[in-house]
Amino acid sequence: MLIFVLKGSISEGYTMKVVIITVLDTSLRQDLVERYGNPGLKPCGVLKKGDVFYATNTCPAGMCDCAWRTMNQYVFALSAGDLPAGGDR
C-alpha cells in the first residue's frame, strides 16, 4: 500500500499548477496478497518513504509507473485547477 499526499501549488510561468507528491508510507499487506494477489508479489522497490516528486500532466522522473497509473488522473485534475470530490479550496 502506498500513501501519498497530493498538494497543488501555483508555479510561475506555467498555466498548469505543479502538484507536489510526497510518499508518506510504503507497505505490503501480506494477508491481502495471499488472498487476492499474484504469487510472489513483493513491495515496490522504487519508492521510499519521504520521496518527493513534482508533476503536472506527465510522470515525474523516478516515479514508479504503477504508482503513477493509480494517481495520474488526480494529479492532472489538481494541476488543471480542479479538486477531487469532497476537496476543500
mmCIF file of C-alpha atoms in Angstrom, residues 30-71:
data_model
loop_
_atom_site.group_PDB
_atom_site.id
_atom_site.type_symbol
_atom_site.label_atom_id
_atom_site.label_comp_id
_atom_site.label_asym_id
_atom_site.label_seq_id
_atom_site.Cartn_x
_atom_site.Cartn_y
_atom_site.Cartn_z
ATOM 1 C CA GLN A 30 0.619 -9.883 3.232
ATOM 2 C CA ASP A 31 -2.865 -11.071 4.246
ATOM 3 C CA LEU A 32 -4.391 -9.304 1.222
ATOM 4 C CA VAL A 33 -1.620 -10.503 -1.093
ATOM 5 C CA GLU A 34 -2.266 -14.096 -0.053
ATOM 6 C CA ARG A 35 -5.981 -13.684 -0.602
ATOM 7 C CA TYR A 36 -6.116 -11.560 -3.775
ATOM 8 C CA GLY A 37 -2.599 -11.073 -5.172
ATOM 9 C CA ASN A 38 -0.372 -12.906 -7.565
ATOM 10 C CA PRO A 39 2.104 -15.394 -6.109
ATOM 11 C CA GLY A 40 5.466 -13.761 -5.486
ATOM 12 C CA LEU A 41 4.103 -10.201 -5.261
ATOM 13 C CA LYS A 42 6.627 -8.011 -3.442
ATOM 14 C CA PRO A 43 6.625 -4.427 -2.127
ATOM 15 C CA CYS A 44 7.554 -1.638 -4.547
ATOM 16 C CA GLY A 45 11.317 -1.241 -4.634
ATOM 17 C CA VAL A 46 11.219 2.108 -6.432
ATOM 18 C CA LEU A 47 9.506 4.459 -3.988
ATOM 19 C CA LYS A 48 10.745 5.197 -0.485
ATOM 20 C CA LYS A 49 9.097 6.955 2.429
ATOM 21 C CA GLY A 50 9.868 10.677 2.177
ATOM 22 C CA ASP A 51 10.352 10.753 -1.615
ATOM 23 C CA VAL A 52 9.023 13.973 -3.164
ATOM 24 C CA PHE A 53 8.000 14.416 -6.800
ATOM 25 C CA TYR A 54 6.750 17.433 -8.752
ATOM 26 C CA ALA A 55 4.282 16.790 -11.560
ATOM 27 C CA THR A 56 1.789 18.409 -13.898
ATOM 28 C CA ASN A 57 0.453 16.015 -16.526
ATOM 29 C CA THR A 58 3.386 13.653 -17.068
ATOM 30 C CA CYS A 59 5.012 11.062 -14.861
ATOM 31 C CA PRO A 60 7.876 12.686 -12.948
ATOM 32 C CA ALA A 61 11.356 11.226 -13.282
ATOM 33 C CA GLY A 62 11.958 8.459 -10.758
ATOM 34 C CA MET A 63 8.248 7.807 -10.089
ATOM 35 C CA CYS A 64 7.131 4.187 -10.219
ATOM 36 C CA ASP A 65 4.977 3.619 -13.334
ATOM 37 C CA CYS A 66 2.451 1.513 -11.417
ATOM 38 C CA ALA A 67 2.014 4.172 -8.744
ATOM 39 C CA TRP A 68 1.710 6.874 -11.409
ATOM 40 C CA ARG A 69 -1.059 4.972 -13.207
ATOM 41 C CA THR A 70 -3.096 4.876 -9.994
ATOM 42 C CA MET A 71 -2.877 8.632 -9.379
#
